[in-house]
Short mmCIF file of C-alpha atoms and ligand atoms in Angstrom, two decimals:
data_model
loop_
_atom_site.label_atom_id
_atom_site.label_comp_id
_atom_site.label_asym_id
_atom_site.label_seq_id
_atom_site.Cartn_x
_atom_site.Cartn_y
_atom_site.Cartn_z
CA MET A 1 127.74 112.06 163.52
CA LEU A 2 124.73 114.36 163.25
CA LEU A 3 124.74 116.88 160.40
CA THR A 4 124.16 119.72 162.85
CA PRO A 5 125.99 118.83 166.04
CA PRO A 6 124.46 120.04 169.31
CA ARG A 7 125.95 123.22 170.71
CA VAL A 8 127.30 123.18 174.23
CA GLU A 9 127.59 125.76 176.98
CA VAL A 10 131.26 126.46 177.74
CA HIS A 11 132.46 127.98 181.02
CA TRP A 12 136.20 128.62 181.25
CA LEU A 13 137.16 128.50 184.93
CA ARG A 14 140.34 129.56 186.69
CA VAL A 15 141.14 127.00 189.38
CA GLY A 16 144.31 128.12 191.17
CA HIS A 17 147.61 129.41 189.90
CA CYS A 18 151.36 129.47 190.45
CA ARG A 19 153.82 132.27 189.58
CA HIS A 20 157.11 132.43 187.73
CA PRO A 21 159.06 134.86 185.52
CA GLU A 22 157.29 135.26 182.19
CA TRP A 23 160.42 134.40 180.17
CA VAL A 24 160.26 130.79 181.44
CA THR A 25 157.13 130.00 179.45
CA LEU A 26 157.56 132.63 176.73
CA ARG A 27 160.89 133.19 174.99
CA GLY A 28 161.67 136.92 175.18
CA GLY A 29 159.13 137.45 177.96
CA ARG A 30 159.57 139.72 180.99
CA TRP A 31 161.65 138.96 184.08
CA GLN A 32 158.85 139.90 186.46
CA PRO A 33 156.89 137.05 188.03
CA VAL A 34 153.50 136.60 186.38
CA ASP A 35 150.51 134.46 187.26
CA PHE A 36 150.39 131.09 185.58
CA PRO A 37 146.73 130.16 186.15
CA ALA A 38 145.27 126.69 185.75
CA HIS A 39 142.01 126.72 183.78
CA CYS A 40 139.50 124.00 183.19
CA ALA A 41 136.16 123.97 181.38
CA LEU A 42 132.68 123.17 182.55
CA ILE A 43 130.85 122.09 179.42
CA ILE A 44 127.09 121.70 179.69
CA HIS A 45 125.74 119.41 177.00
CA PRO A 46 121.98 119.50 176.27
CA SER A 47 121.67 115.70 176.70
CA PHE A 48 124.75 114.53 178.60
CA GLY A 49 124.66 117.32 181.19
CA PRO A 50 127.77 118.65 182.96
CA ILE A 51 131.14 117.53 181.62
CA LEU A 52 134.55 118.80 182.68
CA TYR A 53 137.67 119.34 180.62
CA ASP A 54 140.38 118.86 183.27
CA THR A 55 139.93 120.04 186.85
CA GLY A 56 142.74 122.50 187.54
CA TYR A 57 144.26 122.42 191.02
CA ALA A 58 142.61 121.08 194.16
CA ASP A 59 143.56 120.65 197.81
CA HIS A 60 144.68 117.12 196.92
CA PHE A 61 147.70 118.71 195.22
CA GLY A 62 148.89 120.11 198.57
CA GLU A 63 148.27 116.78 200.31
CA GLU A 64 150.14 114.82 197.66
CA THR A 65 153.17 117.13 197.69
CA ARG A 66 153.85 117.32 201.44
CA THR A 67 156.83 114.99 201.35
CA LEU A 68 159.68 114.15 199.02
CA PRO A 69 159.96 113.34 196.22
CA ASN A 70 156.55 114.88 195.32
CA ALA A 71 157.42 118.03 197.29
CA LEU A 72 159.84 118.90 194.46
CA TYR A 73 156.80 119.64 192.30
CA ARG A 74 155.41 122.03 194.91
CA TRP A 75 158.75 123.82 195.30
CA VAL A 76 159.05 124.40 191.56
CA THR A 77 155.44 125.57 191.24
CA PRO A 78 154.11 126.94 194.58
CA VAL A 79 150.35 126.89 194.13
CA GLN A 80 147.69 129.33 195.33
CA LEU A 81 144.09 128.17 195.39
CA PRO A 82 141.76 130.78 196.95
CA ILE A 83 138.49 129.34 198.21
CA GLU A 84 136.46 131.23 195.60
CA GLN A 85 138.48 129.48 192.89
CA GLN A 86 137.88 125.98 194.22
CA LEU A 87 136.21 123.94 191.52
CA GLY A 88 133.27 122.94 193.74
CA SER A 89 132.57 126.59 194.65
CA GLN A 90 132.57 127.66 191.02
CA LEU A 91 130.35 124.81 189.88
CA SER A 92 127.89 125.56 192.68
CA ALA A 93 127.67 129.16 191.52
CA LEU A 94 126.69 127.78 188.11
CA GLY A 95 124.07 125.46 189.59
CA VAL A 96 126.12 122.27 189.21
CA ASN A 97 127.19 119.84 191.94
CA LEU A 98 130.42 117.87 191.68
CA GLU A 99 128.28 114.71 191.94
CA ASP A 100 126.43 115.78 188.78
CA VAL A 101 129.55 115.66 186.60
CA GLY A 102 129.18 112.65 184.34
CA ARG A 103 132.51 112.76 182.56
CA VAL A 104 135.91 114.41 182.71
CA LEU A 105 137.74 114.80 179.42
CA VAL A 106 141.38 114.74 180.50
CA SER A 107 143.85 116.69 178.38
CA HIS A 108 146.81 114.89 179.95
CA LEU A 109 147.80 113.58 183.36
CA HIS A 110 149.98 116.42 184.68
CA ALA A 111 148.96 117.28 188.22
CA ASP A 112 147.75 120.80 187.44
CA HIS A 113 145.12 119.28 185.13
CA VAL A 114 143.88 116.33 187.19
CA ALA A 115 144.24 117.35 190.85
CA GLY A 116 140.45 117.36 191.31
CA LEU A 117 139.60 113.97 189.78
CA ARG A 118 138.93 112.52 193.23
CA ASP A 119 136.22 115.16 193.76
CA VAL A 120 133.90 113.95 190.98
CA PRO A 121 132.75 110.58 192.37
CA LYS A 122 130.33 109.65 189.59
CA ALA A 123 132.32 110.78 186.57
CA ARG A 124 133.88 108.57 183.96
CA PHE A 125 137.19 109.71 182.51
CA THR A 126 138.28 110.04 178.89
CA ALA A 127 141.95 110.37 177.91
CA LEU A 128 144.16 109.48 174.99
CA ARG A 129 145.75 106.05 175.40
CA ALA A 130 149.38 107.14 174.98
CA ASP A 131 149.14 109.64 177.85
CA VAL A 132 147.81 106.99 180.21
CA ILE A 133 150.29 104.31 179.19
CA GLU A 134 153.21 106.73 179.54
CA ASN A 135 152.38 107.48 183.17
CA ILE A 136 150.15 104.98 184.85
CA GLY A 137 152.82 102.64 186.25
CA ARG A 138 155.24 105.34 187.35
CA ARG A 139 155.95 106.03 191.00
CA GLY A 140 158.33 108.18 193.04
CA ILE A 141 160.88 110.43 191.37
CA GLY A 142 160.21 108.84 187.97
CA ALA A 143 156.61 110.02 188.17
CA VAL A 144 157.17 113.49 189.63
CA ARG A 145 159.81 114.27 186.99
CA ARG A 146 156.99 113.91 184.46
CA GLY A 147 154.56 116.06 186.43
CA PHE A 148 152.55 112.99 187.38
CA LEU A 149 151.35 112.39 190.96
CA PRO A 150 149.72 108.95 191.00
CA GLY A 151 147.91 109.63 194.30
CA LEU A 152 145.70 112.17 192.52
CA LEU A 153 143.99 109.36 190.63
CA SER A 154 141.19 107.50 192.38
CA ASP A 155 141.74 103.82 193.19
CA ASP A 156 139.14 102.86 190.58
CA PHE A 157 140.57 105.17 187.90
CA ASP A 158 141.23 102.24 185.54
CA ARG A 159 137.64 101.01 185.76
CA ARG A 160 136.23 104.47 185.08
CA LEU A 161 138.55 105.21 182.18
CA ASP A 162 137.61 105.26 178.48
CA PHE A 163 140.16 105.87 175.77
CA ALA A 164 139.41 108.74 173.41
CA ASP A 165 141.18 106.78 170.68
CA ASP A 166 138.39 104.17 170.85
CA CYS A 167 135.74 106.73 169.84
CA ASP A 168 134.77 107.04 166.19
CA ALA A 169 137.33 108.92 164.12
CA VAL A 170 135.89 111.89 162.25
CA ASP A 171 137.09 113.88 159.26
CA LEU A 172 137.15 117.58 160.17
CA GLY A 173 137.44 118.67 156.54
CA THR A 174 139.22 121.96 156.00
CA ALA A 175 137.46 124.01 158.67
CA TRP A 176 140.09 123.32 161.35
CA SER A 177 143.05 122.80 159.01
CA PRO A 178 145.82 121.75 159.58
CA PHE A 179 143.90 119.64 162.09
CA THR A 180 141.89 117.32 159.87
CA ARG A 181 141.10 114.29 162.06
CA GLY A 182 139.58 113.92 165.48
CA TYR A 183 137.56 111.65 167.75
CA ASP A 184 133.82 112.02 168.25
CA LEU A 185 133.95 111.84 172.03
CA LEU A 186 130.19 111.77 172.70
CA GLY A 187 129.03 110.19 169.45
CA ASP A 188 126.97 113.19 168.32
CA GLY A 189 129.66 115.47 166.88
CA SER A 190 129.29 118.03 169.66
CA ILE A 191 132.76 117.60 171.19
CA ILE A 192 135.63 116.44 169.00
CA GLY A 193 138.90 115.36 170.56
CA VAL A 194 142.01 116.45 168.67
CA PRO A 195 145.46 115.08 169.57
CA LEU A 196 148.00 117.85 170.29
CA PRO A 197 151.19 115.86 170.95
CA GLY A 198 154.50 117.13 172.22
CA HIS A 199 153.91 118.55 175.69
CA SER A 200 152.73 115.06 176.61
CA PRO A 201 152.80 111.96 174.37
CA ALA A 202 149.32 112.61 172.91
CA GLN A 203 147.44 115.43 174.74
CA LEU A 204 143.73 115.76 174.12
CA GLY A 205 142.52 119.10 172.74
CA LEU A 206 138.83 119.77 172.08
CA VAL A 207 136.85 121.54 169.38
CA MET A 208 133.17 122.38 169.79
CA TRP A 209 130.52 125.03 169.13
CA ASN A 210 129.43 127.24 171.98
CA THR A 211 125.75 128.11 172.48
CA ASP A 212 126.41 131.54 170.96
CA GLY A 213 127.49 129.80 167.75
CA GLN A 214 131.19 130.52 168.26
CA PRO A 215 133.68 127.75 167.49
CA VAL A 216 135.90 127.04 170.49
CA MET A 217 139.16 125.12 170.69
CA LEU A 218 140.67 124.13 174.02
CA VAL A 219 144.39 123.58 173.48
CA ALA A 220 145.60 122.63 176.98
CA ASP A 221 149.40 123.03 177.21
CA ALA A 222 150.09 122.81 173.48
CA CYS A 223 150.81 126.51 173.89
CA TRP A 224 151.00 128.49 177.09
CA SER A 225 149.76 131.92 176.05
CA THR A 226 147.85 133.84 173.41
CA ARG A 227 151.06 135.64 172.50
CA ALA A 228 152.87 132.33 171.93
CA LEU A 229 149.95 131.26 169.74
CA ASN A 230 149.80 134.50 167.75
CA GLU A 231 153.58 134.76 167.26
CA ASN A 232 154.44 131.04 167.09
CA ARG A 233 156.78 131.79 169.98
CA LEU A 234 158.36 128.94 171.92
CA PRO A 235 158.99 128.77 175.67
CA SER A 236 162.55 129.26 176.92
CA LEU A 237 164.92 126.32 176.75
CA ILE A 238 164.67 125.98 180.53
CA ALA A 239 161.12 124.71 179.96
CA ARG A 240 162.30 122.05 177.54
CA PRO A 241 162.56 119.28 180.18
CA MET A 242 158.82 119.79 180.84
CA MET A 243 158.07 118.62 177.30
CA HIS A 244 157.69 114.99 176.38
CA ASN A 245 158.95 115.65 172.85
CA TRP A 246 160.30 119.10 172.00
CA SER A 247 160.20 118.75 168.19
CA ARG A 248 156.60 117.51 168.30
CA TYR A 249 155.73 120.38 170.63
CA ARG A 250 157.18 122.82 168.08
CA ALA A 251 155.26 121.17 165.24
CA THR A 252 151.97 121.27 167.15
CA LEU A 253 152.52 124.93 168.13
CA THR A 254 153.20 125.77 164.48
CA ASP A 255 149.97 124.00 163.47
CA LEU A 256 147.99 125.93 166.08
CA HIS A 257 149.57 129.18 164.88
CA GLY A 258 148.52 128.30 161.32
CA LEU A 259 144.95 127.73 162.46
CA ARG A 260 145.03 130.97 164.47
CA CYS A 261 146.06 132.90 161.33
CA SER A 262 143.42 131.33 159.11
CA ARG A 263 140.55 131.43 161.66
CA PRO A 264 140.69 134.69 163.63
CA ASP A 265 137.05 134.06 164.61
CA LEU A 266 138.04 130.95 166.51
CA GLN A 267 138.24 131.11 170.31
CA MET A 268 141.46 129.30 171.18
CA LEU A 269 141.99 128.76 174.87
CA PRO A 270 145.36 127.69 176.29
CA SER A 271 144.94 126.26 179.78
CA HIS A 272 147.39 128.66 181.43
CA CYS A 273 146.68 132.02 179.76
CA SER A 274 145.06 134.88 181.72
CA VAL A 275 144.71 137.00 178.57
CA ALA A 276 142.68 134.32 176.76
CA HIS A 277 140.53 133.83 179.85
CA THR A 278 139.74 137.54 180.12
CA ALA A 279 138.96 137.80 176.39
CA PHE A 280 136.69 134.76 176.53
CA GLN A 281 134.78 136.09 179.53
CA ALA A 282 134.29 139.41 177.73
CA THR A 283 132.82 137.74 174.62
CA GLN A 284 130.50 135.68 176.81
CA ARG A 285 129.26 138.79 178.60
CA GLU A 286 128.75 140.57 175.27
CA SER A 287 126.72 137.70 173.88
CA GLY A 288 124.84 137.39 177.18
CA ALA A 289 125.06 133.66 176.63
CA LEU A 290 126.47 132.26 179.82
CA VAL A 291 126.20 134.46 182.83
CA ARG A 292 124.30 132.53 185.49
CA GLY A 293 126.14 133.14 188.68
ZN1 ZN B 301 149.57 122.46 182.62
#
C-alpha cells in the first residue's frame, strides 16, 4: 500500500426509490410513508477510471419481478425510477459511459443494489465471498425471500467476479476504530473494503478519501439512516426477517455508531438515506470539488 493513497472523486447518486412508513426502518419513526431511496456511488480513480459501488435500481428490476414468486418483492417494495435517475443518464451527465465502468464493488446481492449489473458490459465485479456463496445457487421463493433475484446477474457473472477477501488485508490502525482491518481493493490503498456483516452474511463497506481531502465511508445497509447511525437506533422488529443475522446487525450498527461519535468529520453514507445524500451534496457544492453536470 502506498504511504499516501490516491484520492478519488466520489459522486453519490440516487437511483430510484420505494416508499414505506418510516417506523419500519427506524424504531420510533413516523407513520407517514417516506421515500426509501437507493443510492450508489460513482467513484473516479485517477488511474483506474470510473468504478461503481452498487448500481441502485434499473429497469431490469421491473422485468424480473413481473411474475410470481419474484413479484412478491415488487409488491413489498413498489419501485419508482424516473428517467432522470436512471444510472446511465446520471453517468452521462458526469461524462461517463456505462461501457467505461471498469469495476463494480458490490456491497451485497440484494436486488436494490445490483439491478443494473447487466448494464455495465465491460466491468468486473468485486464482492465478499460469503455474500456470493449464500445466494448464488438460490432460485424461486428461496431466493426472493432473501432479496436476491438471480436474473439480475449476467450469465458470465462468475467469470467476471473477484472476491474482495482475496485482496491484501490491511491494518487500518486506530483512525477508523472499531474497524481495524480491511481489504485493499485496488492495491494502492485508495479504496479499502470493510466487512459490515449482519444485514447480509458479510456486506462490503468502503472507506476512502475524497478529492477534497474528506474521509468517506459507504456503509450500504448496515444502517438505514443518519438518525439510526447517530442514535444507534434499530429498525422495527418487522424488518428483522430482512436481516441475515440480527445480533450481528446490532453489533455492526453499534460499531458504526461508535465511529460516528469519535469521527464527526467523517462522511458516512447509508445507501438508503435522503438526509445523508442531501448533506453530502451540500458539502460537495461548498468545496466546489465535484460539480460537473
Ligand atoms: Zn438495500
